Amino acid sequence: MVAAAGALLDSRRYAMTPPDAPLSRRGPLLLILFAALMAGTGNGISIVVFPWLVLQRTGSALDASIVAMAGTLPLLAATLIAGAAVDYLGRRRVSMISDTLSALSVVAVPVLALMFGADVVNVAVLAVLAALGALFDPAGMTARETMLPEAAARAGWSLDRANSYFEAVFNLAYIVGPGIGGLLIATLGGVNTMWVTAATFVLSIAAISVLRLEGAGIPDRSALTGSVWAGILEGLRFVWHNRVLRTLAVVDLVATGLYMPMESVLFPKYFTDRDEPAQLGWVLMALSIGGLVGALGYAVMAKLMKRRTVMLIAVITLGAAMTVIAFLPPLPVILVLCALVGFVYGPIAPIYNYVMQTRAPAHLRGRVVGVMGSLAYAAGPLGLILAGPLADGAGLHVTFLALSLPMLALGVVAVFLPALRDLDTQPAAPDATAGSGIP
């Protein structure tokens, strides 16, 4: 279902094109999906390489937390600014600029090593480069996500289906990325693996450079607030005054803060201590395989279950699985639990996307996505600050429990949040035609 009126008009117009043109109608959507796959793969590789390089040099979970936090702290402000940049500069342009800067931030690792020696790539340098990568990535992700309604309309897809495939591609990237990262670390070394990371961003740039889509080009300035900062405040006010968006933002903020240290610090610490880089890649791949299946199955789930039910199952299952993982069972058990976590959590991002896309008008879509993303990242630094020292001092078992038990409590609290019932109500159609730039 495409809720926006402008997107419906686009769908009807393209439905009248000749029968031999279906591939051309799907072209923009396929390009967006390919770009998301390539950029996501690059980020998936980075998730393995950055902490591995740090832990290989110092063996300290605290140092790994510092680098992980450096890759998280900029996300709060960067995602806010990214949303405004998308609305004010144009979606296609911002996607390409973002991927260019992301490529430069990762290719700097091998370049510095070649110019000044491997010793120069220390914790401080890696923290700075991780921060730069985090600063640029949200803009590309936001730009691609905000192009989905128009691309789905042209392809004749429902918004649920487009979001399902988009998030499935995202999870596929995090299957391919960590797996490639683990294998390349074992063969080429961590520093040289960054060349592959940069190449994935270049492929994403190439795909978006040939994209032609309504609303992807230069925006209509008449629909925008005068200054960028005023525009950001407009997005914040919109989210705050929308009950379901506000509640989803808080739930995601807490869940992200509790979950992120497990993937960014605890698993890397556990497998680095055991000198098992490939196994770390397998665990992250298991999370993404489950997420891929869950995201692909979302379009079917939406017909059988309420969105609220799907979300509650996800949060409660995540807390329960993390609690079992806290006892550090054998690797096959960890892999099964990670696949389960990915599966139940896979549909959550399509639900978030659907709510944002159907509640926000087109000219405000980037800022709403930016606000929601930035709030989701806000708790990440706090979780990482606590998890690193706690893992070094009290051990991984205690740290896992310190994260999993609050996650269980979040699931219980979510059951009693009335705003989540709005996930299954039909929203009023926003004005999707305002602010649509012609590419």
Coordinates of C-alpha atoms in Angstrom, one line a residue:
M1 CA 0.0 0.0 0.0
V2 CA 1.4 3.4 -1.0
A3 CA -0.1 5.9 1.3
A4 CA 1.2 9.0 -0.2
A5 CA -1.0 10.6 -2.8
G6 CA 1.8 11.7 -5.1
A7 CA 3.3 8.3 -5.1
L8 CA -0.1 6.9 -6.1
L9 CA -0.3 9.2 -9.0
D10 CA 3.2 8.1 -10.1
S11 CA 2.1 4.5 -9.8
R12 CA -0.9 5.1 -12.1
R13 CA 1.1 7.0 -14.6
Y14 CA 3.8 4.3 -14.9
A15 CA 1.1 1.6 -15.1
M16 CA 0.1 3.1 -18.4
T17 CA 3.5 2.6 -20.0
P18 CA 3.9 -0.1 -22.7
P19 CA 3.9 -3.8 -21.6
D20 CA 7.5 -4.2 -22.7
A21 CA 8.7 -1.6 -20.1
P22 CA 8.5 -3.4 -16.7
L23 CA 12.2 -3.6 -16.2
S24 CA 12.6 0.1 -16.8
R25 CA 10.0 0.7 -14.2
R26 CA 11.8 -1.5 -11.7
G27 CA 15.2 0.0 -12.7
P28 CA 15.3 2.8 -10.0
L29 CA 14.3 0.4 -7.3
L30 CA 16.9 -2.2 -8.4
L31 CA 19.6 0.5 -8.4
I32 CA 18.7 1.7 -4.9
L33 CA 18.8 -1.9 -3.7
F34 CA 22.2 -2.6 -5.3
A35 CA 23.7 0.6 -3.9
A36 CA 22.4 -0.3 -0.4
L37 CA 23.9 -3.7 -0.8
M38 CA 27.3 -2.4 -1.7
A39 CA 27.5 0.4 0.9
G40 CA 26.2 -2.0 3.5
T41 CA 28.8 -4.6 2.6
G42 CA 31.5 -2.0 3.1
N43 CA 30.1 -1.2 6.5
G44 CA 29.8 -4.9 7.3
I45 CA 33.5 -5.4 6.6
S46 CA 34.4 -2.4 8.8
I47 CA 32.5 -3.8 11.7
V48 CA 35.0 -6.7 11.8
V49 CA 38.2 -4.9 10.7
F50 CA 38.2 -1.9 13.0
P51 CA 37.8 -3.7 16.3
W52 CA 40.1 -6.5 15.1
L53 CA 42.9 -4.0 14.3
V54 CA 42.6 -2.5 17.8
L55 CA 42.4 -5.8 19.7
Q56 CA 45.3 -7.2 17.6
R57 CA 47.5 -4.3 18.8
T58 CA 46.4 -3.9 22.5
G59 CA 44.1 -6.8 23.4
S60 CA 42.0 -4.4 25.4
A61 CA 38.2 -4.4 25.3
L62 CA 38.3 -0.8 26.6
D63 CA 40.4 0.3 23.6
A64 CA 37.9 -1.6 21.3
S65 CA 35.1 0.3 23.1
I66 CA 36.8 3.6 22.4
V67 CA 37.0 2.9 18.7
A68 CA 33.5 1.5 18.6
M69 CA 32.3 4.6 20.5
A70 CA 34.2 6.9 18.1
G71 CA 32.2 5.1 15.4
T72 CA 29.0 5.8 17.2
L73 CA 29.2 9.2 18.9
P74 CA 29.0 11.1 15.6
L75 CA 25.9 9.2 14.5
L76 CA 23.6 11.3 16.8
A77 CA 24.5 14.6 15.2
A78 CA 25.4 13.2 11.8
T79 CA 22.0 11.5 11.3
L80 CA 20.2 14.7 12.2
I81 CA 22.2 16.7 9.7
A82 CA 22.0 13.9 7.1
G83 CA 18.2 14.1 7.2
A84 CA 18.3 17.9 6.6
A85 CA 21.0 17.5 3.9
V86 CA 18.8 15.0 2.0
D87 CA 15.8 17.3 2.1
Y88 CA 17.8 20.5 1.2
L89 CA 20.4 19.2 -1.2
G90 CA 18.6 16.3 -2.9
R91 CA 18.6 12.5 -2.3
R92 CA 20.7 11.3 -5.2
R93 CA 23.4 13.9 -4.7
V94 CA 23.7 13.3 -0.9
S95 CA 23.9 9.5 -1.4
M96 CA 26.9 9.9 -3.8
I97 CA 28.7 12.5 -1.6
S98 CA 28.3 10.3 1.4
D99 CA 29.7 7.2 -0.2
T100 CA 32.6 9.1 -1.6
L101 CA 33.6 10.4 1.9
S102 CA 33.0 7.0 3.4
A103 CA 35.4 5.4 0.9
L104 CA 38.0 8.0 1.7
S105 CA 37.8 7.4 5.4
V106 CA 38.4 3.6 5.1
V107 CA 41.0 3.8 2.3
A108 CA 43.0 6.1 4.6
V109 CA 44.0 3.1 6.7
P110 CA 46.1 1.3 4.1
V111 CA 47.3 4.6 2.6
L112 CA 48.7 5.8 6.0
A113 CA 50.3 2.3 6.5
L114 CA 52.0 2.5 3.1
M115 CA 53.2 6.0 3.6
F116 CA 54.3 5.9 7.3
G117 CA 54.4 2.3 8.3
A118 CA 51.9 0.0 10.0
D119 CA 52.7 1.4 13.5
V120 CA 51.1 4.7 12.6
V121 CA 47.7 3.0 12.5
N122 CA 47.2 3.1 16.2
V123 CA 44.1 3.3 18.4
A124 CA 43.9 7.1 18.1
V125 CA 44.1 7.0 14.3
L126 CA 41.6 4.2 14.0
A127 CA 39.2 6.1 16.4
V128 CA 39.4 9.2 14.2
L129 CA 38.8 7.2 11.0
A130 CA 35.9 5.3 12.5
A131 CA 34.4 8.6 13.6
L132 CA 34.8 10.0 10.1
G133 CA 33.1 6.9 8.6
A134 CA 30.3 7.2 11.1
L135 CA 29.9 10.9 10.2
F136 CA 29.3 10.2 6.5
D137 CA 27.4 6.9 6.5
P138 CA 24.0 8.1 7.8
A139 CA 23.5 10.5 4.9
G140 CA 23.8 7.8 2.3
M141 CA 21.5 5.5 4.2
T142 CA 18.9 8.2 4.7
A143 CA 19.1 9.3 1.1
R144 CA 18.5 5.7 -0.2
E145 CA 15.7 5.0 2.3
T146 CA 13.8 8.3 1.4
M147 CA 13.8 7.4 -2.3
L148 CA 11.9 4.1 -1.7
P149 CA 8.2 5.4 -1.9
E150 CA 8.7 6.9 -5.3
A151 CA 10.8 3.9 -6.5
A152 CA 8.1 1.5 -5.2
A153 CA 5.4 3.5 -6.9
R154 CA 7.2 3.4 -10.3
A155 CA 7.8 -0.4 -10.0
G156 CA 4.2 -1.0 -9.0
W157 CA 5.2 -2.5 -5.6
S158 CA 3.5 -2.0 -2.3
L159 CA 5.5 0.0 0.3
D160 CA 5.5 -3.0 2.6
R161 CA 7.2 -5.1 -0.2
A162 CA 9.7 -2.4 -1.0
N163 CA 10.7 -2.0 2.6
S164 CA 10.9 -5.8 3.1
Y165 CA 13.4 -6.1 0.2
F166 CA 15.3 -3.0 1.2
E167 CA 15.9 -4.3 4.7
A168 CA 16.6 -7.8 3.4
V169 CA 19.3 -6.4 1.2
F170 CA 20.7 -4.5 4.2
N171 CA 20.9 -7.8 6.1
L172 CA 22.4 -9.6 3.1
A173 CA 25.2 -6.9 3.1
Y174 CA 25.9 -7.8 6.8
I175 CA 26.1 -11.4 5.8
V176 CA 28.5 -10.8 3.0
G177 CA 30.5 -8.0 4.7
P178 CA 31.6 -9.7 7.9
G179 CA 32.2 -13.0 6.1
I180 CA 34.4 -11.2 3.6
G181 CA 36.1 -9.2 6.4
G182 CA 36.9 -12.3 8.5
L183 CA 38.3 -14.2 5.4
L184 CA 40.3 -11.2 4.2
I185 CA 41.8 -10.6 7.6
A186 CA 43.0 -14.2 7.7
T187 CA 44.5 -13.9 4.2
L188 CA 45.4 -10.3 3.5
G189 CA 45.5 -8.8 7.0
G190 CA 43.3 -6.2 8.5
V191 CA 45.0 -3.1 6.9
N192 CA 44.8 -4.4 3.3
T193 CA 41.2 -5.5 3.8
M194 CA 40.2 -1.8 3.8
W195 CA 41.0 -1.6 0.0
V196 CA 38.0 -4.0 -0.5
T197 CA 35.9 -1.8 1.8
A198 CA 36.6 1.3 -0.3
A199 CA 35.7 -0.6 -3.5
T200 CA 32.2 -1.4 -2.3
F201 CA 31.5 2.3 -1.7
V202 CA 32.7 3.1 -5.2
L203 CA 30.2 0.6 -6.7
S204 CA 27.4 2.2 -4.7
I205 CA 28.3 5.6 -6.1
A206 CA 28.3 4.1 -9.7
A207 CA 24.8 2.8 -9.2
I208 CA 23.3 6.0 -7.8
S209 CA 25.0 8.1 -10.5
V210 CA 22.8 6.6 -13.2
L211 CA 19.6 6.7 -11.2
R212 CA 16.7 8.9 -12.5
L213 CA 13.7 9.1 -10.2
E214 CA 11.0 11.6 -9.2
G215 CA 12.0 13.4 -6.0
A216 CA 15.6 12.3 -6.1
G217 CA 17.1 15.4 -7.7
I218 CA 17.2 19.0 -6.6
P219 CA 14.3 19.7 -4.2
D220 CA 11.7 22.4 -4.4
R221 CA 13.0 25.0 -2.1
S222 CA 9.6 26.7 -1.7
A223 CA 8.4 23.8 0.5
L224 CA 11.4 24.0 2.9
T225 CA 12.0 26.0 6.0
G226 CA 14.5 28.8 5.5
S227 CA 17.6 27.6 7.3
V228 CA 18.9 24.1 7.8
W229 CA 18.8 24.4 11.6
A230 CA 15.2 25.5 11.5
G231 CA 14.5 22.6 9.2
I232 CA 16.1 20.2 11.8
L233 CA 13.9 21.6 14.5
E234 CA 10.9 21.2 12.3
G235 CA 11.7 17.5 11.9
L236 CA 12.2 17.2 15.7
R237 CA 8.8 18.8 16.4
F238 CA 7.1 16.5 13.9
V239 CA 8.4 13.4 15.5
W240 CA 7.7 14.7 19.0
H241 CA 4.1 15.5 18.3
N242 CA 3.4 12.2 16.6
R243 CA 2.7 9.6 19.3
V244 CA 3.7 6.5 17.5
L245 CA 7.0 8.0 16.1
R246 CA 7.9 9.3 19.5
T247 CA 7.3 6.0 21.2
L248 CA 9.2 4.0 18.6
A249 CA 12.1 6.4 18.9
V250 CA 12.4 5.8 22.7
V251 CA 12.1 2.0 22.3
D252 CA 14.7 1.9 19.6
L253 CA 17.0 4.2 21.6
V254 CA 17.0 1.8 24.6
A255 CA 17.2 -1.4 22.5
T256 CA 20.1 0.0 20.5
G257 CA 22.1 1.0 23.6
L258 CA 21.7 -2.5 25.1
Y259 CA 22.4 -4.4 21.9
M260 CA 25.2 -2.5 20.2
P261 CA 27.9 -3.4 22.7
M262 CA 27.3 -7.1 22.2
E263 CA 28.0 -6.9 18.5
S264 CA 30.7 -4.1 18.6
V265 CA 32.7 -5.1 21.7
L266 CA 31.7 -8.3 23.4
F267 CA 31.8 -10.7 20.5
P268 CA 35.0 -9.2 19.1
K269 CA 36.6 -9.4 22.6
Y270 CA 35.5 -13.0 23.0
F271 CA 36.8 -14.2 19.6
T272 CA 39.9 -12.1 19.7
D273 CA 40.9 -13.7 23.0
R274 CA 40.5 -17.0 21.3
D275 CA 42.3 -15.9 18.1
E276 CA 39.3 -16.8 15.9
P277 CA 38.6 -14.1 13.4
A278 CA 36.6 -16.3 11.1
Q279 CA 34.3 -17.4 13.9
L280 CA 33.6 -13.7 14.7
G281 CA 32.5 -13.4 11.0
W282 CA 30.3 -16.4 11.3
V283 CA 28.5 -15.0 14.4
L284 CA 27.8 -11.7 12.6
M285 CA 26.8 -13.6 9.5
A286 CA 24.3 -15.6 11.6
L287 CA 22.7 -12.5 12.9
S288 CA 22.4 -11.2 9.4
I289 CA 21.1 -14.5 7.9
G290 CA 18.3 -14.5 10.4
G291 CA 17.7 -10.8 9.7
L292 CA 17.6 -11.5 6.0
V293 CA 15.0 -14.3 6.4
G294 CA 13.0 -12.2 8.8
A295 CA 13.0 -9.1 6.6
L296 CA 12.1 -11.1 3.5
G297 CA 9.2 -12.7 5.4
Y298 CA 7.9 -9.4 6.7
A299 CA 5.5 -8.9 3.7
V300 CA 3.9 -12.2 4.6
M301 CA 4.0 -11.6 8.3
A302 CA 2.2 -8.3 7.9
K303 CA -0.8 -10.2 6.5
L304 CA -0.9 -12.7 9.3
M305 CA 0.2 -10.8 12.4
K306 CA -0.2 -7.3 13.8
R307 CA 2.9 -5.0 13.6
R308 CA 2.7 -4.5 17.4
T309 CA 2.8 -8.3 18.0
V310 CA 5.9 -8.6 15.7
M311 CA 7.7 -5.9 17.6
L312 CA 6.9 -7.3 21.1
I313 CA 8.1 -10.8 20.1
A314 CA 11.3 -9.3 18.8
V315 CA 12.3 -7.3 21.9
I316 CA 11.4 -10.1 24.3
T317 CA 13.2 -12.8 22.2
L318 CA 16.2 -10.6 21.9
G319 CA 16.5 -10.2 25.7
A320 CA 16.0 -14.0 26.3
A321 CA 18.6 -14.9 23.6
M322 CA 21.2 -12.5 25.0
T323 CA 20.6 -14.0 28.5
V324 CA 21.5 -17.5 27.2
I325 CA 24.5 -16.1 25.3
A326 CA 25.7 -14.6 28.5
F327 CA 26.7 -18.1 29.7
L328 CA 29.0 -18.4 26.6
P329 CA 27.7 -21.7 25.3
P330 CA 29.5 -23.6 22.5
L331 CA 29.8 -21.9 19.2
P332 CA 26.9 -23.8 17.4
V333 CA 24.5 -22.7 20.2
I334 CA 25.6 -19.1 19.8
L335 CA 25.1 -19.3 16.1
V336 CA 21.6 -20.6 16.5
L337 CA 20.7 -17.9 19.0
C338 CA 22.1 -15.2 16.8
A339 CA 20.1 -16.5 13.8
L340 CA 17.0 -16.4 16.0
V341 CA 17.7 -12.9 17.1
G342 CA 18.1 -11.8 13.5
F343 CA 15.0 -13.5 12.4
V344 CA 12.6 -12.0 15.0
Y345 CA 14.3 -8.6 14.6
G346 CA 14.4 -8.6 10.8
P347 CA 10.8 -7.2 10.4
I348 CA 11.4 -4.3 12.8
A349 CA 13.2 -2.0 10.4
P350 CA 10.6 -2.4 7.6
I351 CA 7.9 -1.5 10.3
Y352 CA 9.9 1.6 11.3
N353 CA 10.4 2.6 7.6
Y354 CA 6.7 2.1 6.9
V355 CA 5.6 4.3 9.8
M356 CA 8.1 7.1 8.9
Q357 CA 7.2 7.0 5.2
T358 CA 3.4 7.0 5.8
R359 CA 3.4 9.7 8.6
A360 CA 5.8 12.2 7.1
P361 CA 5.2 14.4 4.0
A362 CA 7.8 14.0 1.2
H363 CA 9.5 17.4 1.8
L364 CA 10.0 16.4 5.5
R365 CA 10.8 12.7 5.0
G366 CA 14.6 13.0 5.2
R367 CA 14.5 14.9 8.4
V368 CA 12.0 12.5 10.0
V369 CA 14.3 9.6 9.1
G370 CA 17.2 11.6 10.4
V371 CA 15.6 12.3 13.7
M372 CA 14.5 8.8 14.3
G373 CA 17.9 7.4 13.4
S374 CA 19.8 9.9 15.6
L375 CA 17.6 9.1 18.6
A376 CA 18.3 5.4 18.0
Y377 CA 22.0 6.0 18.2
A378 CA 21.8 8.3 21.2
A379 CA 22.2 5.5 23.8
G380 CA 24.9 3.7 21.9
P381 CA 27.9 5.6 23.3
L382 CA 26.6 5.1 26.9
G383 CA 26.3 1.4 26.4
L384 CA 29.8 1.2 24.9
I385 CA 31.3 3.3 27.7
L386 CA 29.9 0.9 30.3
A387 CA 30.5 -2.4 28.4
G388 CA 34.2 -2.0 27.7
P389 CA 35.4 -1.4 31.3
L390 CA 32.9 -3.9 32.6
A391 CA 34.1 -6.6 30.3
D392 CA 37.7 -6.0 31.3
G393 CA 36.9 -5.9 35.0
A394 CA 34.0 -8.3 35.6
G395 CA 34.2 -10.5 32.5
L396 CA 32.0 -11.2 29.5
H397 CA 29.5 -13.3 31.4
V398 CA 28.5 -10.4 33.8
T399 CA 28.6 -7.9 31.0
F400 CA 26.2 -9.9 28.8
L401 CA 23.8 -10.2 31.8
A402 CA 24.0 -6.5 32.5
L403 CA 22.7 -5.9 28.9
S404 CA 20.3 -8.8 28.5
L405 CA 18.2 -8.4 31.7
P406 CA 17.3 -4.7 30.9
M407 CA 16.4 -5.9 27.4
L408 CA 13.9 -8.4 28.9
A409 CA 12.5 -5.6 31.0
L410 CA 12.1 -3.4 27.9
G411 CA 10.0 -6.1 26.3
V412 CA 7.7 -6.3 29.3
V413 CA 7.3 -2.5 29.4
A414 CA 6.5 -2.4 25.7
V415 CA 3.5 -4.6 26.2
F416 CA 1.8 -1.8 28.2
L417 CA 2.7 1.1 25.8
P418 CA -0.6 2.2 24.2
A419 CA 1.1 4.1 21.4
L420 CA 2.3 0.9 19.9
R421 CA -1.3 0.0 19.0
D422 CA -1.1 2.8 16.5
L423 CA 1.3 0.6 14.4
D424 CA -1.8 -1.2 13.2
T425 CA -4.0 1.9 12.5
Q426 CA -4.4 3.4 9.0
P427 CA -2.5 6.7 8.9
A428 CA -3.8 9.8 7.1
A429 CA -2.0 10.2 3.8
P430 CA 0.6 13.0 4.0
D431 CA 1.1 15.4 1.2
A432 CA 3.8 13.6 -0.7
T433 CA 3.9 16.0 -3.7
A434 CA 5.3 18.9 -1.7
G435 CA 9.1 19.3 -2.1
S436 CA 9.5 16.7 -4.9
G437 CA 12.4 17.7 -7.0
I438 CA 12.7 16.6 -10.6
P439 CA 16.1 14.9 -11.2

